[in-house]
Amino acid sequence: MILAAGKGTRLAPLTEKLPKPMIPISSEPLIVHQLRWLKRAGIVDVVVNLHHLGEQIRASLGTGRQFGVNITYSEEDELLETGGGIVKALPILGSEEFVLLNGDVWTGYRFTRYVVDPEATMHLILVPKPENREFGDVALDGNKVRRPVERASRPWIYSGMAFVKPEIFQGERIRPFSLREILFREIAANRVSGETYEGIWFDIGTHEQLKQVRRLML
């Protein structure tokens, strides 16, 4: 599932007329690059949630056939945030583990799960804390994700890429809420595994980050 419904307000005025996943990187929309990454990893069934200017995404990608994938869209009349968007899409996603990808991520990650923990309900791809952040999100103890009380002991952040078992949303109603609600609950229950990735990764949330990614592609 590609999370593509957000407004991308930090990239205004660019995102006032263009949804963030449609921002061009090296002549193609960001989300097209993401579809190509998933296809190379053997992932061909893709759910994309839509809200802000979502008709542009649908018109550009269509069924996904031209990219070798099959796209199903999950429309949101109101913005449901990351958690609510997934809950609404559950009937499409089915009962098997799925890959979750934020629609503003640029990465060289191969979308291959290296750490397999049968007890884990979520498996996170973690990246080093950026220099502009004082503290990270989590620590990694072996392959288990932790949230130490001491924030200085959290050297990693969630990359916006994960492998998720839909069972963790059981009983949740469709409402606007952040995936972090579920994530922190599962971490506290010792049910989240993770791996670190120190390759190319950008969260394209600002104009400066967009410029950095575009410079990479020159």
mmCIF file of C-alpha atoms in Angstrom:
data_model
loop_
_atom_site.group_PDB
_atom_site.id
_atom_site.type_symbol
_atom_site.label_atom_id
_atom_site.label_comp_id
_atom_site.label_asym_id
_atom_site.label_seq_id
_atom_site.Cartn_x
_atom_site.Cartn_y
_atom_site.Cartn_z
ATOM 1 C CA MET A 1 0.000 0.000 0.000
ATOM 2 C CA ILE A 2 1.277 3.446 -0.977
ATOM 3 C CA LEU A 3 0.012 6.225 1.293
ATOM 4 C CA ALA A 4 -0.737 9.026 -1.164
ATOM 5 C CA ALA A 5 -3.659 10.943 0.351
ATOM 6 C CA GLY A 6 -1.886 13.713 2.274
ATOM 7 C CA LYS A 7 -1.857 17.410 1.432
ATOM 8 C CA GLY A 8 1.917 17.916 1.517
ATOM 9 C CA THR A 9 1.521 21.350 3.109
ATOM 10 C CA ARG A 10 5.258 21.828 3.742
ATOM 11 C CA LEU A 11 5.814 21.721 -0.015
ATOM 12 C CA ALA A 12 3.319 24.501 -0.737
ATOM 13 C CA PRO A 13 2.725 26.263 -3.061
ATOM 14 C CA LEU A 14 3.871 23.362 -5.250
ATOM 15 C CA THR A 15 1.340 21.001 -3.676
ATOM 16 C CA GLU A 16 -1.579 23.401 -3.934
ATOM 17 C CA LYS A 17 -2.116 22.244 -7.505
ATOM 18 C CA LEU A 18 -0.171 18.970 -7.533
ATOM 19 C CA PRO A 19 -0.420 16.028 -5.109
ATOM 20 C CA LYS A 20 2.957 15.312 -3.522
ATOM 21 C CA PRO A 21 3.321 11.815 -5.049
ATOM 22 C CA MET A 22 2.970 13.402 -8.504
ATOM 23 C CA ILE A 23 5.946 15.739 -8.066
ATOM 24 C CA PRO A 24 8.333 15.019 -10.937
ATOM 25 C CA ILE A 25 11.722 13.469 -10.224
ATOM 26 C CA SER A 26 13.908 13.035 -13.292
ATOM 27 C CA SER A 27 10.939 13.480 -15.681
ATOM 28 C CA GLU A 28 8.618 11.011 -13.920
ATOM 29 C CA PRO A 29 6.290 11.430 -10.925
ATOM 30 C CA LEU A 30 7.679 10.220 -7.611
ATOM 31 C CA ILE A 31 4.942 7.593 -7.304
ATOM 32 C CA VAL A 32 5.885 6.120 -10.687
ATOM 33 C CA HIS A 33 9.420 5.535 -9.410
ATOM 34 C CA GLN A 34 7.897 3.867 -6.340
ATOM 35 C CA LEU A 35 5.794 1.554 -8.499
ATOM 36 C CA ARG A 36 8.909 0.561 -10.421
ATOM 37 C CA TRP A 37 10.746 -0.243 -7.171
ATOM 38 C CA LEU A 38 7.870 -2.443 -6.014
ATOM 39 C CA LYS A 39 7.640 -4.191 -9.385
ATOM 40 C CA ARG A 40 11.369 -5.008 -9.271
ATOM 41 C CA ALA A 41 10.794 -6.580 -5.844
ATOM 42 C CA GLY A 42 8.035 -8.775 -7.276
ATOM 43 C CA ILE A 43 5.191 -6.751 -5.747
ATOM 44 C CA VAL A 44 2.564 -6.245 -8.433
ATOM 45 C CA ASP A 45 -0.717 -5.720 -6.536
ATOM 46 C CA VAL A 46 -0.747 -2.190 -5.157
ATOM 47 C CA VAL A 47 -3.330 -0.210 -3.188
ATOM 48 C CA VAL A 48 -3.101 3.588 -3.369
ATOM 49 C CA ASN A 49 -5.215 5.765 -1.074
ATOM 50 C CA LEU A 50 -6.437 9.085 -2.442
ATOM 51 C CA HIS A 51 -7.728 12.362 -1.049
ATOM 52 C CA HIS A 52 -5.902 15.611 -1.860
ATOM 53 C CA LEU A 53 -6.056 16.093 -5.639
ATOM 54 C CA GLY A 54 -6.373 12.344 -5.903
ATOM 55 C CA GLU A 55 -8.016 12.490 -9.304
ATOM 56 C CA GLN A 56 -4.649 13.524 -10.761
ATOM 57 C CA ILE A 57 -3.008 10.372 -9.414
ATOM 58 C CA ARG A 58 -5.781 8.150 -10.747
ATOM 59 C CA ALA A 59 -5.730 9.839 -14.164
ATOM 60 C CA SER A 60 -1.961 9.451 -14.455
ATOM 61 C CA LEU A 61 -1.555 5.881 -13.191
ATOM 62 C CA GLY A 62 -4.814 4.287 -14.292
ATOM 63 C CA THR A 63 -4.848 0.558 -13.609
ATOM 64 C CA GLY A 64 -1.054 0.457 -13.380
ATOM 65 C CA ARG A 65 -0.774 -1.869 -16.375
ATOM 66 C CA GLN A 66 1.738 0.385 -18.117
ATOM 67 C CA PHE A 67 4.072 -0.093 -15.139
ATOM 68 C CA GLY A 68 3.506 -3.832 -14.844
ATOM 69 C CA VAL A 69 1.405 -3.600 -11.669
ATOM 70 C CA ASN A 70 -2.273 -3.772 -10.719
ATOM 71 C CA ILE A 71 -3.503 -0.677 -8.846
ATOM 72 C CA THR A 72 -6.633 -0.496 -6.734
ATOM 73 C CA TYR A 73 -7.623 2.870 -5.266
ATOM 74 C CA SER A 74 -9.043 3.590 -1.826
ATOM 75 C CA GLU A 75 -10.898 6.912 -1.900
ATOM 76 C CA GLU A 76 -11.142 9.032 1.261
ATOM 77 C CA ASP A 77 -13.880 11.655 1.420
ATOM 78 C CA GLU A 78 -12.138 13.061 4.492
ATOM 79 C CA LEU A 79 -8.418 12.757 5.149
ATOM 80 C CA LEU A 80 -8.062 9.722 7.411
ATOM 81 C CA GLU A 81 -4.326 10.062 8.158
ATOM 82 C CA THR A 82 -1.997 7.082 8.034
ATOM 83 C CA GLY A 83 -3.851 4.767 10.406
ATOM 84 C CA GLY A 84 -7.372 5.510 9.244
ATOM 85 C CA GLY A 85 -6.356 5.269 5.612
ATOM 86 C CA ILE A 86 -5.068 1.745 6.134
ATOM 87 C CA VAL A 87 -8.190 0.686 8.051
ATOM 88 C CA LYS A 88 -10.412 1.888 5.210
ATOM 89 C CA ALA A 89 -8.319 -0.055 2.695
ATOM 90 C CA LEU A 90 -8.306 -3.333 4.658
ATOM 91 C CA PRO A 91 -11.046 -4.979 2.548
ATOM 92 C CA ILE A 92 -8.804 -4.467 -0.489
ATOM 93 C CA LEU A 93 -5.550 -5.411 1.240
ATOM 94 C CA GLY A 94 -6.843 -8.771 2.431
ATOM 95 C CA SER A 95 -5.513 -10.954 5.222
ATOM 96 C CA GLU A 96 -1.864 -11.394 4.200
ATOM 97 C CA GLU A 97 1.118 -9.295 5.264
ATOM 98 C CA PHE A 98 1.611 -6.255 3.035
ATOM 99 C CA VAL A 99 4.292 -3.684 2.312
ATOM 100 C CA LEU A 100 3.532 -0.155 3.496
ATOM 101 C CA LEU A 101 5.235 2.765 1.752
ATOM 102 C CA ASN A 102 4.778 6.473 2.393
ATOM 103 C CA GLY A 103 4.090 8.355 -0.824
ATOM 104 C CA ASP A 104 6.854 10.885 -0.159
ATOM 105 C CA VAL A 105 9.771 8.446 0.280
ATOM 106 C CA TRP A 106 12.741 8.262 -2.085
ATOM 107 C CA THR A 107 15.020 5.317 -1.410
ATOM 108 C CA GLY A 108 17.358 2.657 -2.710
ATOM 109 C CA TYR A 109 15.882 0.029 -0.387
ATOM 110 C CA ARG A 110 15.032 -3.212 -2.223
ATOM 111 C CA PHE A 111 11.801 -4.053 -0.341
ATOM 112 C CA THR A 112 13.111 -7.479 0.621
ATOM 113 C CA ARG A 113 12.451 -8.507 4.179
ATOM 114 C CA TYR A 114 15.729 -9.756 5.630
ATOM 115 C CA VAL A 115 14.692 -10.253 9.248
ATOM 116 C CA VAL A 116 11.832 -12.695 9.680
ATOM 117 C CA ASP A 117 10.274 -12.933 13.133
ATOM 118 C CA PRO A 118 7.123 -15.076 13.110
ATOM 119 C CA GLU A 119 5.845 -13.360 16.258
ATOM 120 C CA ALA A 120 6.159 -9.837 14.851
ATOM 121 C CA THR A 121 3.040 -8.040 13.646
ATOM 122 C CA MET A 122 5.083 -5.226 12.082
ATOM 123 C CA HIS A 123 8.580 -5.118 10.630
ATOM 124 C CA LEU A 124 10.055 -1.634 10.285
ATOM 125 C CA ILE A 125 12.799 -0.353 8.046
ATOM 126 C CA LEU A 126 14.784 2.050 10.226
ATOM 127 C CA VAL A 127 17.172 4.783 9.109
ATOM 128 C CA PRO A 128 19.660 6.885 11.108
ATOM 129 C CA LYS A 129 18.312 9.952 12.889
ATOM 130 C CA PRO A 130 18.751 12.980 10.602
ATOM 131 C CA GLU A 131 21.049 15.769 11.809
ATOM 132 C CA ASN A 132 18.131 18.202 12.035
ATOM 133 C CA ARG A 133 16.412 16.075 14.681
ATOM 134 C CA GLU A 134 17.552 16.081 18.288
ATOM 135 C CA PHE A 135 16.178 12.624 19.039
ATOM 136 C CA GLY A 136 15.283 9.522 17.084
ATOM 137 C CA ASP A 137 12.104 7.437 17.353
ATOM 138 C CA VAL A 138 13.320 4.063 18.517
ATOM 139 C CA ALA A 139 16.215 1.766 19.391
ATOM 140 C CA LEU A 140 16.914 -1.716 18.058
ATOM 141 C CA ASP A 141 17.697 -4.593 20.415
ATOM 142 C CA GLY A 142 18.742 -7.448 18.171
ATOM 143 C CA ASN A 143 15.832 -7.471 15.764
ATOM 144 C CA LYS A 144 13.311 -6.063 18.276
ATOM 145 C CA VAL A 145 12.233 -2.419 18.105
ATOM 146 C CA ARG A 146 12.202 -0.620 21.479
ATOM 147 C CA ARG A 147 11.290 2.846 22.738
ATOM 148 C CA PRO A 148 13.693 3.553 25.622
ATOM 149 C CA VAL A 149 12.520 6.083 28.201
ATOM 150 C CA GLU A 150 15.778 7.957 27.629
ATOM 151 C CA ARG A 151 15.219 9.663 24.283
ATOM 152 C CA ALA A 152 18.945 10.049 23.682
ATOM 153 C CA SER A 153 19.037 6.234 23.429
ATOM 154 C CA ARG A 154 16.869 6.250 20.300
ATOM 155 C CA PRO A 155 19.273 6.476 17.326
ATOM 156 C CA TRP A 156 16.851 5.365 14.598
ATOM 157 C CA ILE A 157 13.719 6.764 12.965
ATOM 158 C CA TYR A 158 10.923 5.029 11.121
ATOM 159 C CA SER A 159 11.585 5.375 7.392
ATOM 160 C CA GLY A 160 7.992 5.253 6.154
ATOM 161 C CA MET A 161 8.605 1.687 4.912
ATOM 162 C CA ALA A 162 7.287 -1.371 6.729
ATOM 163 C CA PHE A 163 5.898 -4.866 6.427
ATOM 164 C CA VAL A 164 2.546 -5.063 8.206
ATOM 165 C CA LYS A 165 0.138 -7.813 9.241
ATOM 166 C CA PRO A 166 -3.427 -6.497 8.890
ATOM 167 C CA GLU A 167 -4.532 -8.267 12.077
ATOM 168 C CA ILE A 168 -3.147 -5.374 14.126
ATOM 169 C CA PHE A 169 -6.065 -3.217 12.933
ATOM 170 C CA GLN A 170 -8.729 -5.670 14.048
ATOM 171 C CA GLY A 171 -11.549 -3.842 15.814
ATOM 172 C CA GLU A 172 -10.440 -0.404 14.622
ATOM 173 C CA ARG A 173 -13.148 1.743 13.069
ATOM 174 C CA ILE A 174 -12.631 4.046 10.113
ATOM 175 C CA ARG A 175 -11.594 7.370 11.629
ATOM 176 C CA PRO A 176 -8.732 9.839 11.254
ATOM 177 C CA PHE A 177 -5.788 8.604 13.316
ATOM 178 C CA SER A 178 -2.056 8.130 13.032
ATOM 179 C CA LEU A 179 -0.404 4.779 12.454
ATOM 180 C CA ARG A 180 1.799 5.692 15.425
ATOM 181 C CA GLU A 181 -1.077 4.777 17.767
ATOM 182 C CA ILE A 182 -0.883 1.182 16.578
ATOM 183 C CA LEU A 183 2.890 1.192 16.221
ATOM 184 C CA PHE A 184 3.616 2.298 19.787
ATOM 185 C CA ARG A 185 1.083 -0.194 21.154
ATOM 186 C CA GLU A 186 2.712 -3.052 19.258
ATOM 187 C CA ILE A 187 6.216 -1.972 20.323
ATOM 188 C CA ALA A 188 5.084 -1.944 23.961
ATOM 189 C CA ALA A 189 3.773 -5.490 23.473
ATOM 190 C CA ASN A 190 7.144 -6.589 22.046
ATOM 191 C CA ARG A 191 5.606 -7.429 18.672
ATOM 192 C CA VAL A 192 7.629 -5.176 16.338
ATOM 193 C CA SER A 193 10.812 -6.267 14.595
ATOM 194 C CA GLY A 194 13.098 -4.126 12.500
ATOM 195 C CA GLU A 195 16.189 -3.793 10.383
ATOM 196 C CA THR A 196 18.449 -0.849 9.715
ATOM 197 C CA TYR A 197 19.062 0.689 6.320
ATOM 198 C CA GLU A 198 21.825 3.226 5.767
ATOM 199 C CA GLY A 199 21.596 3.605 2.006
ATOM 200 C CA ILE A 200 19.807 6.282 -0.024
ATOM 201 C CA TRP A 201 16.714 7.526 1.772
ATOM 202 C CA PHE A 202 14.856 10.838 1.740
ATOM 203 C CA ASP A 203 11.544 11.873 3.223
ATOM 204 C CA ILE A 204 10.557 14.511 0.657
ATOM 205 C CA GLY A 205 8.755 16.799 3.054
ATOM 206 C CA THR A 206 10.449 20.103 2.284
ATOM 207 C CA HIS A 207 11.689 22.010 -0.746
ATOM 208 C CA GLU A 208 15.302 21.448 0.329
ATOM 209 C CA GLN A 209 14.807 17.675 0.499
ATOM 210 C CA LEU A 210 13.194 17.753 -2.936
ATOM 211 C CA LYS A 211 16.205 19.631 -4.306
ATOM 212 C CA GLN A 212 18.567 17.050 -2.793
ATOM 213 C CA VAL A 213 16.737 14.177 -4.469
ATOM 214 C CA ARG A 214 16.645 15.972 -7.811
ATOM 215 C CA ARG A 215 20.385 16.632 -7.594
ATOM 216 C CA LEU A 216 20.955 12.904 -7.076
ATOM 217 C CA MET A 217 19.198 12.189 -10.355
ATOM 218 C CA LEU A 218 21.173 14.625 -12.488
#
